[in-house]
Amino acid sequence: MPSRARRSTRRSAPSRRAMPSYGLLAAGSGLILYLTMTRVISGYHPYLLWLAAWSVTGLAFYGLDKSSAQRGRWRVPEVVLHALAFVGGVAGCWLGMLVFRHKTQSVEFRLALIGATFIHGALLMAVLGR
């Protein structure tokens, strides 16, 4: 009886020419959201709006990366996800990690988020004067 070859369950990587620029997309999204929020929402400290805008962006990119991973598409580079946390999206990145159950086993991601949490926690206390 001839042996049957097993099919690989692993998907092939997408072609190089279709690689999107997630860093530019993330930066543009975060800045546009922040500028929109500053025009629409009044009465809040600009740093709070900054944190909110980048947190929404971080959450969206964690969701995008999880979806891309499940579909075998181009992934959001880890450096972009880390940068989103350090630029101010730390709350959204934590939420994205929990909601999407994404990058929860990665020690590197946990350490980066803990570091970003301390940085923005200290900045928040300094800015708000507490």
PDB file of C-alpha atoms in Angstrom:
ATOM      1  CA  MET A   1       0.000   0.000   0.000  1.00  0.00           C
ATOM      2  CA  PRO A   2       1.542   3.359  -1.015  1.00  0.00           C
ATOM      3  CA  SER A   3       2.108   5.880   1.732  1.00  0.00           C
ATOM      4  CA  ARG A   4       0.226   9.100   1.512  1.00  0.00           C
ATOM      5  CA  ALA A   5       2.099  12.355   1.842  1.00  0.00           C
ATOM      6  CA  ARG A   6       0.936  14.574   4.636  1.00  0.00           C
ATOM      7  CA  ARG A   7      -0.272  18.000   3.788  1.00  0.00           C
ATOM      8  CA  SER A   8       1.375  20.799   5.644  1.00  0.00           C
ATOM      9  CA  THR A   9      -0.995  22.880   7.747  1.00  0.00           C
ATOM     10  CA  ARG A  10       1.482  25.727   7.640  1.00  0.00           C
ATOM     11  CA  ARG A  11       0.692  28.527   5.243  1.00  0.00           C
ATOM     12  CA  SER A  12       3.293  30.005   2.973  1.00  0.00           C
ATOM     13  CA  ALA A  13       4.494  33.532   3.590  1.00  0.00           C
ATOM     14  CA  PRO A  14       2.989  36.281   1.428  1.00  0.00           C
ATOM     15  CA  SER A  15       5.084  37.648  -1.415  1.00  0.00           C
ATOM     16  CA  ARG A  16       7.555  40.417  -0.588  1.00  0.00           C
ATOM     17  CA  ARG A  17       6.166  42.920  -3.075  1.00  0.00           C
ATOM     18  CA  ALA A  18       2.822  43.100  -1.259  1.00  0.00           C
ATOM     19  CA  MET A  19       4.340  44.053   2.102  1.00  0.00           C
ATOM     20  CA  PRO A  20       2.509  47.052   3.562  1.00  0.00           C
ATOM     21  CA  SER A  21       4.226  49.753   5.579  1.00  0.00           C
ATOM     22  CA  TYR A  22       2.599  49.213   8.964  1.00  0.00           C
ATOM     23  CA  GLY A  23       4.850  51.728  10.710  1.00  0.00           C
ATOM     24  CA  LEU A  24       3.681  54.591   8.509  1.00  0.00           C
ATOM     25  CA  LEU A  25       0.081  53.434   8.753  1.00  0.00           C
ATOM     26  CA  ALA A  26       0.282  53.294  12.564  1.00  0.00           C
ATOM     27  CA  ALA A  27       1.960  56.698  12.857  1.00  0.00           C
ATOM     28  CA  GLY A  28      -0.504  58.340  10.494  1.00  0.00           C
ATOM     29  CA  SER A  29      -3.510  56.744  12.192  1.00  0.00           C
ATOM     30  CA  GLY A  30      -2.411  57.766  15.676  1.00  0.00           C
ATOM     31  CA  LEU A  31      -1.606  61.337  14.701  1.00  0.00           C
ATOM     32  CA  ILE A  32      -4.809  61.837  12.705  1.00  0.00           C
ATOM     33  CA  LEU A  33      -6.862  60.410  15.560  1.00  0.00           C
ATOM     34  CA  TYR A  34      -5.097  62.674  18.079  1.00  0.00           C
ATOM     35  CA  LEU A  35      -5.588  65.795  15.943  1.00  0.00           C
ATOM     36  CA  THR A  36      -9.238  64.921  15.405  1.00  0.00           C
ATOM     37  CA  MET A  37      -9.768  64.363  19.124  1.00  0.00           C
ATOM     38  CA  THR A  38      -8.182  67.705  20.037  1.00  0.00           C
ATOM     39  CA  ARG A  39     -10.577  69.504  17.693  1.00  0.00           C
ATOM     40  CA  VAL A  40     -13.718  67.595  18.697  1.00  0.00           C
ATOM     41  CA  ILE A  41     -13.207  67.045  22.422  1.00  0.00           C
ATOM     42  CA  SER A  42     -12.553  69.997  24.698  1.00  0.00           C
ATOM     43  CA  GLY A  43     -11.933  70.256  28.402  1.00  0.00           C
ATOM     44  CA  TYR A  44      -9.386  67.450  28.679  1.00  0.00           C
ATOM     45  CA  HIS A  45      -5.651  67.757  29.051  1.00  0.00           C
ATOM     46  CA  PRO A  46      -3.913  67.239  25.682  1.00  0.00           C
ATOM     47  CA  TYR A  47      -1.761  64.452  27.167  1.00  0.00           C
ATOM     48  CA  LEU A  48      -4.892  62.493  28.109  1.00  0.00           C
ATOM     49  CA  LEU A  49      -6.157  62.840  24.544  1.00  0.00           C
ATOM     50  CA  TRP A  50      -2.727  61.759  23.292  1.00  0.00           C
ATOM     51  CA  LEU A  51      -2.868  58.611  25.439  1.00  0.00           C
ATOM     52  CA  ALA A  52      -6.433  57.894  24.327  1.00  0.00           C
ATOM     53  CA  ALA A  53      -5.658  58.319  20.607  1.00  0.00           C
ATOM     54  CA  TRP A  54      -2.593  56.097  20.706  1.00  0.00           C
ATOM     55  CA  SER A  55      -4.375  53.524  22.867  1.00  0.00           C
ATOM     56  CA  VAL A  56      -7.143  53.179  20.296  1.00  0.00           C
ATOM     57  CA  THR A  57      -4.481  52.847  17.605  1.00  0.00           C
ATOM     58  CA  GLY A  58      -2.569  50.240  19.646  1.00  0.00           C
ATOM     59  CA  LEU A  59      -5.719  48.202  20.242  1.00  0.00           C
ATOM     60  CA  ALA A  60      -6.558  48.310  16.529  1.00  0.00           C
ATOM     61  CA  PHE A  61      -3.075  47.159  15.515  1.00  0.00           C
ATOM     62  CA  TYR A  62      -3.057  44.284  18.015  1.00  0.00           C
ATOM     63  CA  GLY A  63      -6.369  43.197  16.485  1.00  0.00           C
ATOM     64  CA  LEU A  64      -4.982  43.597  12.968  1.00  0.00           C
ATOM     65  CA  ASP A  65      -1.912  41.536  13.829  1.00  0.00           C
ATOM     66  CA  LYS A  66      -3.994  38.765  15.398  1.00  0.00           C
ATOM     67  CA  SER A  67      -6.273  38.665  12.358  1.00  0.00           C
ATOM     68  CA  SER A  68      -3.280  38.625  10.003  1.00  0.00           C
ATOM     69  CA  ALA A  69      -1.700  35.781  11.970  1.00  0.00           C
ATOM     70  CA  GLN A  70      -4.859  33.689  11.717  1.00  0.00           C
ATOM     71  CA  ARG A  71      -5.175  34.295   7.975  1.00  0.00           C
ATOM     72  CA  GLY A  72      -1.505  33.797   7.106  1.00  0.00           C
ATOM     73  CA  ARG A  73      -1.094  37.360   5.869  1.00  0.00           C
ATOM     74  CA  TRP A  74       1.604  39.961   6.456  1.00  0.00           C
ATOM     75  CA  ARG A  75       2.053  40.536  10.182  1.00  0.00           C
ATOM     76  CA  VAL A  76       2.529  43.830  11.938  1.00  0.00           C
ATOM     77  CA  PRO A  77       6.236  43.964  12.851  1.00  0.00           C
ATOM     78  CA  GLU A  78       6.942  43.597  16.559  1.00  0.00           C
ATOM     79  CA  VAL A  79       8.846  46.879  16.589  1.00  0.00           C
ATOM     80  CA  VAL A  80       5.650  48.677  15.477  1.00  0.00           C
ATOM     81  CA  LEU A  81       3.633  47.077  18.286  1.00  0.00           C
ATOM     82  CA  HIS A  82       6.325  48.033  20.814  1.00  0.00           C
ATOM     83  CA  ALA A  83       6.524  51.579  19.433  1.00  0.00           C
ATOM     84  CA  LEU A  84       2.760  51.990  19.784  1.00  0.00           C
ATOM     85  CA  ALA A  85       3.051  51.171  23.482  1.00  0.00           C
ATOM     86  CA  PHE A  86       5.986  53.506  24.089  1.00  0.00           C
ATOM     87  CA  VAL A  87       4.522  56.428  22.145  1.00  0.00           C
ATOM     88  CA  GLY A  88       1.474  56.416  24.419  1.00  0.00           C
ATOM     89  CA  GLY A  89      -0.777  53.519  23.466  1.00  0.00           C
ATOM     90  CA  VAL A  90       0.146  51.347  26.411  1.00  0.00           C
ATOM     91  CA  ALA A  91      -3.442  51.001  27.696  1.00  0.00           C
ATOM     92  CA  GLY A  92      -4.717  49.916  24.283  1.00  0.00           C
ATOM     93  CA  CYS A  93      -1.835  47.488  23.862  1.00  0.00           C
ATOM     94  CA  TRP A  94      -2.588  45.856  27.235  1.00  0.00           C
ATOM     95  CA  LEU A  95      -6.247  45.687  26.269  1.00  0.00           C
ATOM     96  CA  GLY A  96      -5.379  44.260  22.840  1.00  0.00           C
ATOM     97  CA  MET A  97      -3.222  41.605  24.441  1.00  0.00           C
ATOM     98  CA  LEU A  98      -6.094  40.574  26.726  1.00  0.00           C
ATOM     99  CA  VAL A  99      -9.071  40.943  24.370  1.00  0.00           C
ATOM    100  CA  PHE A 100      -7.470  39.274  21.358  1.00  0.00           C
ATOM    101  CA  ARG A 101      -5.373  36.854  23.454  1.00  0.00           C
ATOM    102  CA  HIS A 102      -2.437  37.946  21.374  1.00  0.00           C
ATOM    103  CA  LYS A 103       1.226  37.911  22.380  1.00  0.00           C
ATOM    104  CA  THR A 104       0.251  36.772  25.891  1.00  0.00           C
ATOM    105  CA  GLN A 105       3.043  34.177  26.086  1.00  0.00           C
ATOM    106  CA  SER A 106       5.777  36.530  24.895  1.00  0.00           C
ATOM    107  CA  VAL A 107       8.010  37.674  27.751  1.00  0.00           C
ATOM    108  CA  GLU A 108       9.443  40.382  25.487  1.00  0.00           C
ATOM    109  CA  PHE A 109       5.998  41.907  24.968  1.00  0.00           C
ATOM    110  CA  ARG A 110       5.150  41.787  28.652  1.00  0.00           C
ATOM    111  CA  LEU A 111       8.426  43.482  29.586  1.00  0.00           C
ATOM    112  CA  ALA A 112       7.938  46.160  26.927  1.00  0.00           C
ATOM    113  CA  LEU A 113       4.409  46.870  28.145  1.00  0.00           C
ATOM    114  CA  ILE A 114       5.505  46.983  31.775  1.00  0.00           C
ATOM    115  CA  GLY A 115       8.265  49.457  30.869  1.00  0.00           C
ATOM    116  CA  ALA A 116       5.873  51.620  28.842  1.00  0.00           C
ATOM    117  CA  THR A 117       3.362  51.500  31.712  1.00  0.00           C
ATOM    118  CA  PHE A 118       5.934  52.848  34.175  1.00  0.00           C
ATOM    119  CA  ILE A 119       7.066  55.566  31.764  1.00  0.00           C
ATOM    120  CA  HIS A 120       3.581  56.826  30.969  1.00  0.00           C
ATOM    121  CA  GLY A 121       2.414  56.410  34.550  1.00  0.00           C
ATOM    122  CA  ALA A 122       5.237  58.673  35.702  1.00  0.00           C
ATOM    123  CA  LEU A 123       4.582  61.157  32.896  1.00  0.00           C
ATOM    124  CA  LEU A 124       0.888  61.195  33.707  1.00  0.00           C
ATOM    125  CA  MET A 125       1.576  61.927  37.384  1.00  0.00           C
ATOM    126  CA  ALA A 126       4.042  64.679  36.448  1.00  0.00           C
ATOM    127  CA  VAL A 127       1.705  66.280  33.894  1.00  0.00           C
ATOM    128  CA  LEU A 128      -1.347  66.179  36.147  1.00  0.00           C
ATOM    129  CA  GLY A 129       0.700  67.326  39.149  1.00  0.00           C
ATOM    130  CA  ARG A 130       0.078  64.431  41.495  1.00  0.00           C
TER     131      ARG A 130
END
